[in-house]
Amino acid sequence: MYEFIFHLIFLLKVYAVINLIAYLAYFLLSYYLGSKKKNNSKKNVCLIVAHPDDECMFFAPAILHLMNKHKPFILCLTNGNYYGIGKTREKELAQSCLTLFGSSHDLTMINEPKKILDHPDTKLWDKLFCKNLIETYLEQNAI
């Protein structure tokens, strides 16, 4: 019983830290983007997430703030197939982005399990592949 309570408390602490980081990112992005010279054109911004649901679990406040002033691009590095439900998670991500952004977003989901395996151990990821993929994506979308 004590082990269960210990794990529950640990998970609550992890959840609190992740939320704190998300809100800090929101305020930093708000400050940084708000301090730039204002013009009428929307700039492209990119949210890079490891797998589906990260966009709403951790970054929803930042996303909601940015979507009015910037064109959002979402790059998801895996399709969330760790438990064998990748196709379902892909649909959920598309619906989540539609709910958060409406139709004014660009969603790209990568499904390269030999290079980026959806697994808690990110040591299994091909880091050079990830780096090149992200750099290319940012360049192609003028981010």
CSV table of C-alpha atoms in Angstrom, one decimal:
chain,number,residue,atom,x,y,z
A,1,MET,CA,0.0,0.0,0.0
A,2,TYR,CA,2.8,2.4,0.9
A,3,GLU,CA,4.5,1.6,-2.4
A,4,PHE,CA,1.4,2.6,-4.3
A,5,ILE,CA,1.1,5.9,-2.4
A,6,PHE,CA,4.8,6.6,-3.0
A,7,HIS,CA,4.3,6.1,-6.8
A,8,LEU,CA,1.2,8.2,-6.8
A,9,ILE,CA,2.9,11.1,-5.0
A,10,PHE,CA,5.9,10.7,-7.4
A,11,LEU,CA,3.6,10.9,-10.5
A,12,LEU,CA,1.8,13.9,-9.1
A,13,LYS,CA,5.1,15.7,-8.6
A,14,VAL,CA,6.2,14.8,-12.1
A,15,TYR,CA,2.9,16.1,-13.4
A,16,ALA,CA,3.3,19.3,-11.5
A,17,VAL,CA,6.8,19.9,-12.8
A,18,ILE,CA,5.7,19.3,-16.4
A,19,ASN,CA,2.8,21.8,-16.0
A,20,LEU,CA,5.1,24.3,-14.4
A,21,ILE,CA,7.5,24.0,-17.4
A,22,ALA,CA,4.6,24.3,-19.9
A,23,TYR,CA,3.4,27.5,-18.2
A,24,LEU,CA,6.9,28.9,-18.0
A,25,ALA,CA,7.3,28.2,-21.7
A,26,TYR,CA,4.0,30.0,-22.3
A,27,PHE,CA,5.1,33.1,-20.5
A,28,LEU,CA,8.5,33.2,-22.1
A,29,LEU,CA,7.0,32.8,-25.5
A,30,SER,CA,4.5,35.5,-24.8
A,31,TYR,CA,7.1,37.9,-23.6
A,32,TYR,CA,9.5,37.1,-26.5
A,33,LEU,CA,6.9,37.2,-29.2
A,34,GLY,CA,5.0,40.1,-27.7
A,35,SER,CA,8.1,42.3,-27.5
A,36,LYS,CA,8.8,42.0,-31.2
A,37,LYS,CA,7.7,44.8,-33.5
A,38,LYS,CA,4.1,44.2,-34.5
A,39,ASN,CA,3.0,44.0,-38.1
A,40,ASN,CA,0.0,42.6,-39.9
A,41,SER,CA,1.7,39.4,-41.2
A,42,LYS,CA,1.5,36.2,-39.3
A,43,LYS,CA,4.8,34.6,-38.6
A,44,ASN,CA,5.2,30.8,-38.7
A,45,VAL,CA,5.9,29.1,-35.3
A,46,CYS,CA,6.5,25.4,-34.8
A,47,LEU,CA,5.6,23.1,-31.9
A,48,ILE,CA,7.7,20.0,-32.0
A,49,VAL,CA,6.3,17.1,-29.9
A,50,ALA,CA,7.5,13.6,-29.3
A,51,HIS,CA,4.1,11.9,-29.7
A,52,PRO,CA,0.3,12.6,-29.9
A,53,ASP,CA,-1.3,14.2,-26.9
A,54,ASP,CA,1.8,16.2,-25.9
A,55,GLU,CA,0.4,19.2,-27.7
A,56,CYS,CA,-2.7,19.4,-25.5
A,57,MET,CA,-1.3,18.0,-22.2
A,58,PHE,CA,1.7,20.3,-22.0
A,59,PHE,CA,1.5,23.1,-24.5
A,60,ALA,CA,-2.2,24.1,-24.8
A,61,PRO,CA,-1.8,27.5,-23.1
A,62,ALA,CA,1.1,28.5,-25.3
A,63,ILE,CA,-0.7,27.2,-28.4
A,64,LEU,CA,-3.9,29.1,-27.6
A,65,HIS,CA,-1.9,32.3,-27.1
A,66,LEU,CA,0.1,32.0,-30.3
A,67,MET,CA,-2.6,30.9,-32.7
A,68,ASN,CA,-4.1,34.4,-32.9
A,69,LYS,CA,-0.8,36.1,-33.9
A,70,HIS,CA,1.1,33.3,-35.7
A,71,LYS,CA,0.5,30.5,-38.1
A,72,PRO,CA,1.1,27.3,-36.1
A,73,PHE,CA,3.0,24.3,-37.5
A,74,ILE,CA,3.0,21.1,-35.5
A,75,LEU,CA,5.7,18.5,-36.0
A,76,CYS,CA,5.0,15.2,-34.2
A,77,LEU,CA,8.0,12.9,-34.2
A,78,THR,CA,6.1,9.6,-33.7
A,79,ASN,CA,2.6,8.4,-34.2
A,80,GLY,CA,2.2,7.1,-30.6
A,81,ASN,CA,2.3,3.4,-31.5
A,82,TYR,CA,4.0,2.2,-28.2
A,83,TYR,CA,0.8,0.3,-27.3
A,84,GLY,CA,-0.1,-0.7,-30.9
A,85,ILE,CA,-2.7,2.1,-31.3
A,86,GLY,CA,-0.8,4.4,-33.6
A,87,LYS,CA,-3.6,4.9,-36.1
A,88,THR,CA,-6.0,5.8,-33.4
A,89,ARG,CA,-3.5,8.3,-31.9
A,90,GLU,CA,-2.9,9.8,-35.3
A,91,LYS,CA,-6.7,10.6,-35.6
A,92,GLU,CA,-6.8,11.9,-32.1
A,93,LEU,CA,-3.9,14.3,-32.8
A,94,ALA,CA,-5.6,15.5,-36.0
A,95,GLN,CA,-8.8,16.2,-34.0
A,96,SER,CA,-6.9,17.8,-31.2
A,97,CYS,CA,-5.2,20.2,-33.6
A,98,LEU,CA,-8.5,21.0,-35.3
A,99,THR,CA,-10.0,21.8,-32.0
A,100,LEU,CA,-7.1,23.9,-30.8
A,101,PHE,CA,-6.4,25.7,-34.1
A,102,GLY,CA,-9.4,25.3,-36.3
A,103,SER,CA,-8.3,25.0,-39.9
A,104,SER,CA,-5.4,27.4,-39.7
A,105,HIS,CA,-2.6,25.0,-38.9
A,106,ASP,CA,-0.2,22.6,-40.5
A,107,LEU,CA,0.2,19.2,-38.9
A,108,THR,CA,3.0,16.8,-39.9
A,109,MET,CA,3.3,13.4,-38.2
A,110,ILE,CA,6.4,11.3,-38.7
A,111,ASN,CA,6.1,7.6,-38.7
A,112,GLU,CA,9.6,6.2,-38.9
A,113,PRO,CA,9.7,3.4,-36.3
A,114,LYS,CA,13.2,2.2,-37.5
A,115,LYS,CA,14.6,5.7,-36.9
A,116,ILE,CA,12.3,7.1,-34.1
A,117,LEU,CA,10.7,4.4,-32.1
A,118,ASP,CA,7.8,5.5,-29.9
A,119,HIS,CA,9.3,4.2,-26.7
A,120,PRO,CA,10.0,5.8,-23.3
A,121,ASP,CA,13.7,5.2,-23.9
A,122,THR,CA,14.7,8.0,-26.3
A,123,LYS,CA,18.2,6.6,-26.5
A,124,LEU,CA,16.7,4.3,-29.2
A,125,TRP,CA,16.1,7.4,-31.4
A,126,ASP,CA,18.4,8.2,-34.3
A,127,LYS,CA,19.5,11.6,-33.1
A,128,LEU,CA,21.1,12.6,-36.4
A,129,PHE,CA,17.9,11.6,-38.3
A,130,CYS,CA,15.9,13.7,-35.8
A,131,LYS,CA,18.2,16.7,-36.2
A,132,ASN,CA,18.1,16.6,-40.0
A,133,LEU,CA,14.4,16.0,-40.1
A,134,ILE,CA,13.7,19.0,-37.8
A,135,GLU,CA,16.1,21.3,-39.6
A,136,THR,CA,14.6,20.5,-43.0
A,137,TYR,CA,11.1,20.9,-41.7
A,138,LEU,CA,11.9,24.4,-40.3
A,139,GLU,CA,13.6,25.5,-43.4
A,140,GLN,CA,10.8,24.3,-45.7
A,141,ASN,CA,8.2,26.1,-43.7
A,142,ALA,CA,10.1,29.3,-43.2
A,143,ILE,CA,10.2,29.0,-39.4
